[in-house]
Each structure stands twice: as structure tokens, then as C-alpha cells.
């Protein structure tokens, strides 16, 4: 047995870790992504954090403007000639009815040609012609009236208007948005009301039927246009109209069309004898929800149609020829050949559209404003925050929406990664 | 079930359904065109349709006879569609003529491939599919066109005419330019010219800023290797799903405190951020599809990465850039929520915000519709002109709505 000693030499192996080239590439990549990352962080991540923060705060719309001292200055007593007495009056108040302001001070320059005759209230001093007052801490809704009795002389009438020198007021108020008082009231409030479960049910109805409806209609439209004929391009363009037009334009067109008093559809239905009385499509309790769902289907079937059509046109036609030879009927071909091929895009579309319909706000807001039993979660955000001026409660609803969304997207990525290997 | 596979059973059944579809369609069309009373008769339209169906199965000559009979019956008042007594002779002739012609033509082509006697399942299903196809074209075209048609026609009418007969969408051409008075008033009194300019300006800036951010980002995600690339590609999609209404509240607060509310600058700041994720997602899909060999050749020849992007990748992806631009333009043009919340001053309104301001009981609704037409026409024209890019762009990765 012979053994040949081989000189030890380094074995050729891929380098461990990132080489300088890979590092440079990664650096470049992050550099190119940096602007986008910054923008997204600023406008998506930051607001998301903010919405969590606000949802735990008792904030009303009016609190957005922090309390401040407002001051008005005027001259009373109508001095007409030198020697007349007059009163310089400052009226100060806390602009907020309930938030306190600490360390309120006022500083102003007295007008020319006045001599103080009366006493000053406590906390005020005059040095030369500079007036300074320290009012200490104020509760919400506090008002102070400061009156200074004076005698005027000629210089008063020659000089500028006394109100030309604006008084400077200072004072510190704690901003409700930035302080550290928290509350669960907002959540208690939105979960407590039986309304919440109604809102949830309306959202689910709208989302599920809107999504399925748009998919089925899209599939039907795609089947119609999945053959080449003259005018196919025109029809394809036409069928995309509802999606491309501004939502506000088509929503108002629908509202006018279905108006109970002078809408064309009602006139048509009455003329055809379908109904005796005009129907208030967007104003009656169950019907309004059905109508906004129909609108959703109408507006978004083009999108499903486009995606399904694109997938259909990539299916091999030879398969259908073979099936034809084997005697498969058209419905069998659809059921056993087309549908399995379309299942992937249909499920991805279903999930995406589901999420997007869940998130939809504009459509319902414009059609009914959330009235007549059409208030979905998203409309509820607006309703709570702006109609009821309770920003905190609106934020709490928004947090609920965001949590639902996270849940959906976990599910979504599972399906999508199976379908598209994303 | 077997009994249905016979031409003289299938024909009349499909004929009855088809007759009803056509009766409804023609009455709606005639009502909208003339404002006169046309209505389908449910029972009669089924009966006449069945008859025409049977005739179409028999032969073309008999079908023509059936059509003439239906026309005569219609004018005499017992056809598939009924017309009111006040309807003039010409609309009557056109209406009932269209009714019988479309019913017969449709049935002849639905039953074209079916033999007279027993049908195979294949032939039966073919006939059903032809019926469904015809129905589908009518249905989809009607539901898409009617709202837009009503939008345009309402904008051309006067308040009294609208209240007098909400069905009458005929245009009185004798008024000449007066037809467009709603538009004239919008441009003169409501400042729609300014809104149009604002919308255009904001949308164009949004497109440029979006591309500026999205192109390098998309390229990095699609081509360059770095840690967290896959996670990044996913989080783009995730961000793209966050609803605007959730973000709108903090943005409203931030803009209020920063004094950016009620300024075009603020809008231009916020719009691109809503479109960057979409654009990034669409573009990275396209960049992935480009052959990387060309770029590698460029790298070997001594170009830097950035030069490669500028000289090779971008020229190759012009079609994708066009569709992304169009799509972003559409989003910015149609955006409503942010404009509604952030803009208060009429001199800064975008078109969508301007239309929202017309929605009050004091402003006649033809103005509202005229405003809607003004907002819709430019985006439609752009879209129809560049439809190829648009459809491609939409399918390239955007399911946003």
C-alpha cells in the first residue's frame, strides 16, 4: 500500500461573507432606496405610530389648536381734547374652556401722552412707558380685564393710535397631543356601542359581496372579450371607463341617476310599471347598503376583468382544440380547463380586492355619507374624527382597521407566495 | 332534461329570454332618446320572443315573417314593447322596428349552428353561450354607458327641462352655443379654469417626483443583491395596502400644525408618497423581466451602475415608464380624500375638490354634472389615446383602487 503525500494547498472554495464587491453593491442599493425609505417612513410609518399614540388620547378636534391667551386692547372714555380722562383697557382670556395655561404675562408699550392716575392691579408694574403684568397660572376659561385710568395730553392726540403697539402675551399650555396622559376611553367607546357590531357587519357585507361580485362580473366580461373581433379594442376600452373616471364624478352621476325625486331611473321604473312609488335607493336602510355594494361592483369589475383577460389570453389554445376533438362541450371546457388555470389569478385578485374593498372610503362617503346603514369602518373613522369631532375615537377605529389589515396580509402573503413565488 | 335538447324547445326558450332582454333594452334606449313612454310588456315579450325563436329555428324566411308580424303587432299595441299613445309615428316605427329586427337577428344568429331537430349537448350549449354573449354585450355596454351618458346629457340641460321630464335626454340643438352655458358659468363664476390648471400641475409634478424616487428604488430591489431584499419587496406591497383614511388623520394634524394645510405645496408633498409604492412595485416587476446580460455587458465595458441605468435600463423600459406615468397621473388626477381634507381655499382647489364644493342644494345639478364632465374628459381622452400602455400598466402589478 503506497501512500502519496500530497502537498497541502488551499482548497478552492467560495469566499465566506460578503466580499468588497458585494458590499459595494449593497451600499449602492441602500443608497438608491434611501430617498424612498425616508419618504415612506415620514408619511406612512410615522403617521401609523401617530395614530396608535392618538388613539390612546382624549383628543377632540378643537384641541388641535393648543390653548393660548388672546388679548384685545382699546381706549375707553372717548377723550376729545387734551386733559380728558380715558381708560386703557386690556381684555385677556384663555382660548380654551378647560385647558390651563401657566405663567401668563403681558407686556406692552403705553401710548404717548398719557399719565396714569389710578392704581394698577396686583402683578402689574409700569417702568417708564413699559407696562408689564404677571398673571400667574390660569385655569381653563379664565378671563381677566385690566383697566388703567389715565389722563391724556396733546401728545396723545398727535401720536399714533394706541393700538398700534400690539401687546405681547406669553403663557405655556400643555399640548394634549404631546403630553403623557393616556386613556382607554376611545377604545371603550367604540367597542362598547352596539353600533360597532353593526358597522362591522356592514363592512363585511360590503367587502365580501363587493369583492365576489366584481370578480364574477369581471370573469363574465373577460369571457366575452376573450376572442378577437372587430371593435374588441373599443369595447375593452369602454369597459374600463368606470375604473378610470374620477370617483367623485361617477358617484355623483349615480346619485343623480337614482335620485328619488327627479332621477331618471325612478322615472323609468315607474313608466315601466315596475314600481308605483319612487324608490329612495340611497336613503333606505337595507337598500342603501345593497346599492353601494352594487356601485363598488360596477366600479371595480373592470380591474378584475383586465387581469382575468390577461391570464386567459396566455392560456394555450391547443388544449381547447384537443378538448374539442375529445368531444368536451363548451361548459365542460370552461369548468375543467379554463377555471383551474384561472384559479391562481382569481385567488390573488380575491384577496387583493378584499383588502382594498375593506379599505374603501371615498365611494360610500360620496354616495351616502355613511347614512342609511352604510357606515363601514373606514367611514366610521371620518364620522368619529370629523363629524363628531372626536379625533381620539377616530384614531381608535383606524387602529382597528390597521389590525384587520395586518391579519389579512399575513394570509395574503401565504397565498401569494404559493401562487407567484413572491 | 333530455327534452330541452331539441331545437324547437331550445329555440323558443332562448327566444323568450332574448325577446325580453331586447324589449327592455329598446324601451330604455327609446325612452332616453325621445323622453316618450316606451315600456316592455313582460308577458307579451316572452310570447313574441318564443315565437320568433321558433321561427328562427324553422327558416330565415319564416323568421322575416315573424319579425314583420312583431312590428305590426307593436304598432297596433300588442307587440313585445308597448308605446304610449302620445308617441309620434316616427319614434313608434323606429322603436318597434328596432325591437323586431334585433330580436330576430339575434335569434337567427343564436340558433345559426343548431339543426332543426334534436340537438347534441354541444350544440345546445353553443346556443346558450351565444345567447349569453349577446346578453353580456348589451348588459355591460348599458351599465357602463348609461351613467356617463346621463352625466353628459344632464350637463347640457336646463333646470326646468330636467324637472319636467327626467327621462328626456334629447338635445335641443336649436339653442346653439347656449347648450354649453353650464360649462361657461363654471369657468366664469366658479373658477374651474384654475382648478383644471391646479389639477394638471399637481398631477404632472406628482408623476415626476414619483418617478424620481421610484426608478432607483425599483432598480435596487429588482437587480442589486443586498440583505433583506425579499423582505423589502414584500413590504412595498404591504405599504401599498395601508388605507389612506388611516393615514389621513395624522397627516391632517401634522399639516395643520405645520401650516401646510391649504397649500398646493402640501398637496404636492403628500401625493407622490401615496403613489411611490405603486410605481415601485410596477417598475420592479418590469426591471426583473429585462435581460440582465445587456446590463452586465455594459458593466464589463466599464460603465458605472448609474450610467448603466441611465444608458441601458431606462431606454429599454420606456414603455413601462409610460404606463407607470399614466397610472400615477390617473391616481393623482382622481384623488379626492386628501384634497377634500386639506384644501379650503377655492384658489387652490383641484378639480375633484372643486366638484365637491358644487355639491350643495343651492347649485343646480347640471353644474355638478358639467364639473364632473370637465374632470372626466381629460383623463378619458388621455386614457383612450394611450390605452395600450394603460392596460399593460394596470396589469403589470397594480391592483390598487
PDB file of N, CA, C and O in Angstrom, chain B residues 193-239:
ATOM      1  N   UNK B 193     -61.438  76.992 -14.513  1.00  0.00           N
ATOM      2  CA  UNK B 193     -60.190  77.072 -15.276  1.00  0.00           C
ATOM      3  C   UNK B 193     -59.001  76.903 -14.348  1.00  0.00           C
ATOM      4  O   UNK B 193     -58.071  76.142 -14.634  1.00  0.00           O
ATOM      5  N   UNK B 194     -59.062  77.583 -13.210  1.00  0.00           N
ATOM      6  CA  UNK B 194     -57.983  77.479 -12.227  1.00  0.00           C
ATOM      7  C   UNK B 194     -57.867  76.077 -11.660  1.00  0.00           C
ATOM      8  O   UNK B 194     -56.772  75.543 -11.511  1.00  0.00           O
ATOM      9  N   UNK B 195     -59.025  75.447 -11.378  1.00  0.00           N
ATOM     10  CA  UNK B 195     -58.992  74.079 -10.835  1.00  0.00           C
ATOM     11  C   UNK B 195     -58.317  73.138 -11.813  1.00  0.00           C
ATOM     12  O   UNK B 195     -57.552  72.249 -11.432  1.00  0.00           O
ATOM     13  N   UNK B 196     -58.686  73.351 -13.099  1.00  0.00           N
ATOM     14  CA  UNK B 196     -58.134  72.487 -14.142  1.00  0.00           C
ATOM     15  C   UNK B 196     -56.615  72.614 -14.174  1.00  0.00           C
ATOM     16  O   UNK B 196     -55.890  71.616 -14.199  1.00  0.00           O
ATOM     17  N   UNK B 197     -56.146  73.858 -14.115  1.00  0.00           N
ATOM     18  CA  UNK B 197     -54.703  74.089 -14.122  1.00  0.00           C
ATOM     19  C   UNK B 197     -54.049  73.486 -12.880  1.00  0.00           C
ATOM     20  O   UNK B 197     -53.015  72.817 -12.975  1.00  0.00           O
ATOM     21  N   UNK B 198     -54.674  73.712 -11.716  1.00  0.00           N
ATOM     22  CA  UNK B 198     -54.123  73.157 -10.484  1.00  0.00           C
ATOM     23  C   UNK B 198     -54.002  71.646 -10.576  1.00  0.00           C
ATOM     24  O   UNK B 198     -52.971  71.064 -10.237  1.00  0.00           O
ATOM     25  N   UNK B 199     -55.081  71.008 -11.002  1.00  0.00           N
ATOM     26  CA  UNK B 199     -55.087  69.548 -11.096  1.00  0.00           C
ATOM     27  C   UNK B 199     -53.981  69.078 -12.029  1.00  0.00           C
ATOM     28  O   UNK B 199     -53.251  68.135 -11.715  1.00  0.00           O
ATOM     29  N   UNK B 200     -53.878  69.756 -13.163  1.00  0.00           N
ATOM     30  CA  UNK B 200     -52.889  69.351 -14.148  1.00  0.00           C
ATOM     31  C   UNK B 200     -51.478  69.514 -13.592  1.00  0.00           C
ATOM     32  O   UNK B 200     -50.659  68.585 -13.638  1.00  0.00           O
ATOM     33  N   UNK B 201     -51.237  70.660 -13.008  1.00  0.00           N
ATOM     34  CA  UNK B 201     -49.937  70.985 -12.448  1.00  0.00           C
ATOM     35  C   UNK B 201     -49.557  69.981 -11.350  1.00  0.00           C
ATOM     36  O   UNK B 201     -48.468  69.392 -11.352  1.00  0.00           O
ATOM     37  N   UNK B 202     -50.483  69.745 -10.437  1.00  0.00           N
ATOM     38  CA  UNK B 202     -50.215  68.829  -9.327  1.00  0.00           C
ATOM     39  C   UNK B 202     -49.962  67.416  -9.853  1.00  0.00           C
ATOM     40  O   UNK B 202     -49.027  66.735  -9.418  1.00  0.00           O
ATOM     41  N   UNK B 203     -50.774  66.980 -10.827  1.00  0.00           N
ATOM     42  CA  UNK B 203     -50.610  65.617 -11.333  1.00  0.00           C
ATOM     43  C   UNK B 203     -49.264  65.447 -12.024  1.00  0.00           C
ATOM     44  O   UNK B 203     -48.584  64.432 -11.832  1.00  0.00           O
ATOM     45  N   UNK B 204     -48.872  66.452 -12.827  1.00  0.00           N
ATOM     46  CA  UNK B 204     -47.605  66.326 -13.554  1.00  0.00           C
ATOM     47  C   UNK B 204     -46.431  66.288 -12.573  1.00  0.00           C
ATOM     48  O   UNK B 204     -45.535  65.445 -12.679  1.00  0.00           O
ATOM     49  N   UNK B 205     -46.465  67.189 -11.584  1.00  0.00           N
ATOM     50  CA  UNK B 205     -45.380  67.189 -10.592  1.00  0.00           C
ATOM     51  C   UNK B 205     -45.337  65.848  -9.866  1.00  0.00           C
ATOM     52  O   UNK B 205     -44.263  65.284  -9.623  1.00  0.00           O
ATOM     53  N   UNK B 206     -46.522  65.342  -9.520  1.00  0.00           N
ATOM     54  CA  UNK B 206     -46.572  64.058  -8.821  1.00  0.00           C
ATOM     55  C   UNK B 206     -45.913  62.968  -9.651  1.00  0.00           C
ATOM     56  O   UNK B 206     -45.148  62.149  -9.131  1.00  0.00           O
ATOM     57  N   UNK B 207     -46.206  62.968 -10.964  1.00  0.00           N
ATOM     58  CA  UNK B 207     -45.605  61.955 -11.828  1.00  0.00           C
ATOM     59  C   UNK B 207     -44.081  62.063 -11.786  1.00  0.00           C
ATOM     60  O   UNK B 207     -43.378  61.062 -11.578  1.00  0.00           O
ATOM     61  N   UNK B 208     -43.565  63.285 -11.914  1.00  0.00           N
ATOM     62  CA  UNK B 208     -42.100  63.433 -11.969  1.00  0.00           C
ATOM     63  C   UNK B 208     -41.448  63.037 -10.650  1.00  0.00           C
ATOM     64  O   UNK B 208     -40.468  62.299 -10.629  1.00  0.00           O
ATOM     65  N   UNK B 209     -42.012  63.516  -9.560  1.00  0.00           N
ATOM     66  CA  UNK B 209     -41.412  63.198  -8.259  1.00  0.00           C
ATOM     67  C   UNK B 209     -41.477  61.691  -8.011  1.00  0.00           C
ATOM     68  O   UNK B 209     -40.509  61.085  -7.535  1.00  0.00           O
ATOM     69  N   UNK B 210     -42.617  61.095  -8.361  1.00  0.00           N
ATOM     70  CA  UNK B 210     -42.756  59.655  -8.144  1.00  0.00           C
ATOM     71  C   UNK B 210     -41.694  58.891  -8.908  1.00  0.00           C
ATOM     72  O   UNK B 210     -41.035  57.995  -8.361  1.00  0.00           O
ATOM     73  N   UNK B 211     -41.513  59.256 -10.186  1.00  0.00           N
ATOM     74  CA  UNK B 211     -40.518  58.541 -10.990  1.00  0.00           C
ATOM     75  C   UNK B 211     -39.120  58.742 -10.412  1.00  0.00           C
ATOM     76  O   UNK B 211     -38.317  57.811 -10.356  1.00  0.00           O
ATOM     77  N   UNK B 212     -38.848  59.954  -9.975  1.00  0.00           N
ATOM     78  CA  UNK B 212     -37.535  60.275  -9.428  1.00  0.00           C
ATOM     79  C   UNK B 212     -37.191  59.363  -8.252  1.00  0.00           C
ATOM     80  O   UNK B 212     -36.056  58.911  -8.098  1.00  0.00           O
ATOM     81  N   UNK B 213     -38.195  59.088  -7.429  1.00  0.00           N
ATOM     82  CA  UNK B 213     -37.958  58.230  -6.268  1.00  0.00           C
ATOM     83  C   UNK B 213     -38.032  56.753  -6.642  1.00  0.00           C
ATOM     84  O   UNK B 213     -37.262  55.935  -6.148  1.00  0.00           O
ATOM     85  N   UNK B 214     -39.004  56.420  -7.496  1.00  0.00           N
ATOM     86  CA  UNK B 214     -39.311  55.002  -7.709  1.00  0.00           C
ATOM     87  C   UNK B 214     -38.295  54.313  -8.614  1.00  0.00           C
ATOM     88  O   UNK B 214     -38.024  53.128  -8.432  1.00  0.00           O
ATOM     89  N   UNK B 215     -37.728  55.036  -9.584  1.00  0.00           N
ATOM     90  CA  UNK B 215     -36.828  54.351 -10.522  1.00  0.00           C
ATOM     91  C   UNK B 215     -35.609  53.774  -9.808  1.00  0.00           C
ATOM     92  O   UNK B 215     -35.353  52.564  -9.916  1.00  0.00           O
ATOM     93  N   UNK B 216     -34.852  54.594  -9.050  1.00  0.00           N
ATOM     94  CA  UNK B 216     -33.705  53.980  -8.355  1.00  0.00           C
ATOM     95  C   UNK B 216     -34.136  52.916  -7.352  1.00  0.00           C
ATOM     96  O   UNK B 216     -33.502  51.851  -7.270  1.00  0.00           O
ATOM     97  N   UNK B 217     -35.216  53.172  -6.654  1.00  0.00           N
ATOM     98  CA  UNK B 217     -35.676  52.195  -5.665  1.00  0.00           C
ATOM     99  C   UNK B 217     -36.033  50.870  -6.318  1.00  0.00           C
ATOM    100  O   UNK B 217     -35.626  49.799  -5.864  1.00  0.00           O
ATOM    101  N   UNK B 218     -36.797  50.949  -7.414  1.00  0.00           N
ATOM    102  CA  UNK B 218     -37.224  49.725  -8.092  1.00  0.00           C
ATOM    103  C   UNK B 218     -36.019  48.980  -8.647  1.00  0.00           C
ATOM    104  O   UNK B 218     -35.938  47.753  -8.579  1.00  0.00           O
ATOM    105  N   UNK B 219     -35.069  49.738  -9.180  1.00  0.00           N
ATOM    106  CA  UNK B 219     -33.885  49.089  -9.741  1.00  0.00           C
ATOM    107  C   UNK B 219     -33.123  48.354  -8.644  1.00  0.00           C
ATOM    108  O   UNK B 219     -32.696  47.202  -8.817  1.00  0.00           O
ATOM    109  N   UNK B 220     -32.969  49.008  -7.508  1.00  0.00           N
ATOM    110  CA  UNK B 220     -32.235  48.376  -6.414  1.00  0.00           C
ATOM    111  C   UNK B 220     -32.928  47.099  -5.974  1.00  0.00           C
ATOM    112  O   UNK B 220     -32.280  46.064  -5.774  1.00  0.00           O
ATOM    113  N   UNK B 221     -34.241  47.144  -5.861  1.00  0.00           N
ATOM    114  CA  UNK B 221     -34.962  45.947  -5.401  1.00  0.00           C
ATOM    115  C   UNK B 221     -34.898  44.846  -6.446  1.00  0.00           C
ATOM    116  O   UNK B 221     -34.771  43.664  -6.123  1.00  0.00           O
ATOM    117  N   UNK B 222     -34.953  45.226  -7.723  1.00  0.00           N
ATOM    118  CA  UNK B 222     -35.025  44.214  -8.766  1.00  0.00           C
ATOM    119  C   UNK B 222     -33.665  43.623  -9.105  1.00  0.00           C
ATOM    120  O   UNK B 222     -33.556  42.434  -9.397  1.00  0.00           O
ATOM    121  N   UNK B 223     -32.591  44.410  -9.061  1.00  0.00           N
ATOM    122  CA  UNK B 223     -31.330  43.964  -9.627  1.00  0.00           C
ATOM    123  C   UNK B 223     -30.211  43.764  -8.609  1.00  0.00           C
ATOM    124  O   UNK B 223     -29.401  42.861  -8.754  1.00  0.00           O
ATOM    125  N   UNK B 224     -30.131  44.662  -7.656  1.00  0.00           N
ATOM    126  CA  UNK B 224     -28.965  44.612  -6.773  1.00  0.00           C
ATOM    127  C   UNK B 224     -29.215  43.605  -5.662  1.00  0.00           C
ATOM    128  O   UNK B 224     -30.337  43.421  -5.217  1.00  0.00           O
ATOM    129  N   UNK B 225     -28.117  42.934  -5.242  1.00  0.00           N
ATOM    130  CA  UNK B 225     -28.273  41.967  -4.164  1.00  0.00           C
ATOM    131  C   UNK B 225     -27.885  42.619  -2.853  1.00  0.00           C
ATOM    132  O   UNK B 225     -26.803  43.202  -2.740  1.00  0.00           O
ATOM    133  N   UNK B 226     -28.756  42.560  -1.900  1.00  0.00           N
ATOM    134  CA  UNK B 226     -28.431  43.061  -0.572  1.00  0.00           C
ATOM    135  C   UNK B 226     -29.290  42.324   0.430  1.00  0.00           C
ATOM    136  O   UNK B 226     -30.296  41.706   0.072  1.00  0.00           O
ATOM    137  N   UNK B 227     -28.865  42.387   1.673  1.00  0.00           N
ATOM    138  CA  UNK B 227     -29.603  41.677   2.719  1.00  0.00           C
ATOM    139  C   UNK B 227     -30.980  42.300   2.872  1.00  0.00           C
ATOM    140  O   UNK B 227     -31.128  43.511   2.908  1.00  0.00           O
ATOM    141  N   UNK B 228     -31.980  41.465   2.987  1.00  0.00           N
ATOM    142  CA  UNK B 228     -33.323  41.989   3.222  1.00  0.00           C
ATOM    143  C   UNK B 228     -34.041  42.377   1.956  1.00  0.00           C
ATOM    144  O   UNK B 228     -35.055  43.059   2.001  1.00  0.00           O
ATOM    145  N   UNK B 229     -33.516  41.947   0.817  1.00  0.00           N
ATOM    146  CA  UNK B 229     -34.134  42.318  -0.453  1.00  0.00           C
ATOM    147  C   UNK B 229     -35.553  41.754  -0.568  1.00  0.00           C
ATOM    148  O   UNK B 229     -36.488  42.467  -0.944  1.00  0.00           O
ATOM    149  N   UNK B 230     -35.705  40.468  -0.219  1.00  0.00           N
ATOM    150  CA  UNK B 230     -37.013  39.814  -0.350  1.00  0.00           C
ATOM    151  C   UNK B 230     -38.018  40.465   0.593  1.00  0.00           C
ATOM    152  O   UNK B 230     -39.155  40.766   0.196  1.00  0.00           O
ATOM    153  N   UNK B 231     -37.569  40.703   1.823  1.00  0.00           N
ATOM    154  CA  UNK B 231     -38.465  41.322   2.803  1.00  0.00           C
ATOM    155  C   UNK B 231     -38.893  42.694   2.306  1.00  0.00           C
ATOM    156  O   UNK B 231     -40.037  43.103   2.468  1.00  0.00           O
ATOM    157  N   UNK B 232     -37.961  43.367   1.662  1.00  0.00           N
ATOM    158  CA  UNK B 232     -38.259  44.702   1.172  1.00  0.00           C
ATOM    159  C   UNK B 232     -39.326  44.664   0.090  1.00  0.00           C
ATOM    160  O   UNK B 232     -40.274  45.442   0.103  1.00  0.00           O
ATOM    161  N   UNK B 233     -39.155  43.709  -0.854  1.00  0.00           N
ATOM    162  CA  UNK B 233     -40.120  43.593  -1.939  1.00  0.00           C
ATOM    163  C   UNK B 233     -41.524  43.372  -1.375  1.00  0.00           C
ATOM    164  O   UNK B 233     -42.511  43.872  -1.906  1.00  0.00           O
ATOM    165  N   UNK B 234     -41.597  42.597  -0.298  1.00  0.00           N
ATOM    166  CA  UNK B 234     -42.902  42.339   0.303  1.00  0.00           C
ATOM    167  C   UNK B 234     -43.454  43.559   0.997  1.00  0.00           C
ATOM    168  O   UNK B 234     -44.651  43.846   0.911  1.00  0.00           O
ATOM    169  N   UNK B 235     -42.577  44.262   1.710  1.00  0.00           N
ATOM    170  CA  UNK B 235     -43.110  45.374   2.495  1.00  0.00           C
ATOM    171  C   UNK B 235     -43.620  46.481   1.590  1.00  0.00           C
ATOM    172  O   UNK B 235     -44.493  47.245   1.981  1.00  0.00           O
ATOM    173  N   UNK B 236     -43.097  46.552   0.352  1.00  0.00           N
ATOM    174  CA  UNK B 236     -43.649  47.527  -0.595  1.00  0.00           C
ATOM    175  C   UNK B 236     -45.122  47.234  -0.801  1.00  0.00           C
ATOM    176  O   UNK B 236     -45.971  48.116  -0.735  1.00  0.00           O
ATOM    177  N   UNK B 237     -45.399  45.952  -1.028  1.00  0.00           N
ATOM    178  CA  UNK B 237     -46.780  45.549  -1.281  1.00  0.00           C
ATOM    179  C   UNK B 237     -47.640  45.840  -0.059  1.00  0.00           C
ATOM    180  O   UNK B 237     -48.787  46.260  -0.163  1.00  0.00           O
ATOM    181  N   UNK B 238     -47.053  45.634   1.107  1.00  0.00           N
ATOM    182  CA  UNK B 238     -47.802  45.835   2.344  1.00  0.00           C
ATOM    183  C   UNK B 238     -48.157  47.309   2.522  1.00  0.00           C
ATOM    184  O   UNK B 238     -49.294  47.653   2.847  1.00  0.00           O
ATOM    185  N   UNK B 239     -47.167  48.167   2.263  1.00  0.00           N
ATOM    186  CA  UNK B 239     -47.395  49.600   2.432  1.00  0.00           C
ATOM    187  C   UNK B 239     -48.460  50.083   1.468  1.00  0.00           C
ATOM    188  O   UNK B 239     -49.298  50.921   1.786  1.00  0.00           O
TER     189      UNK B 239
END
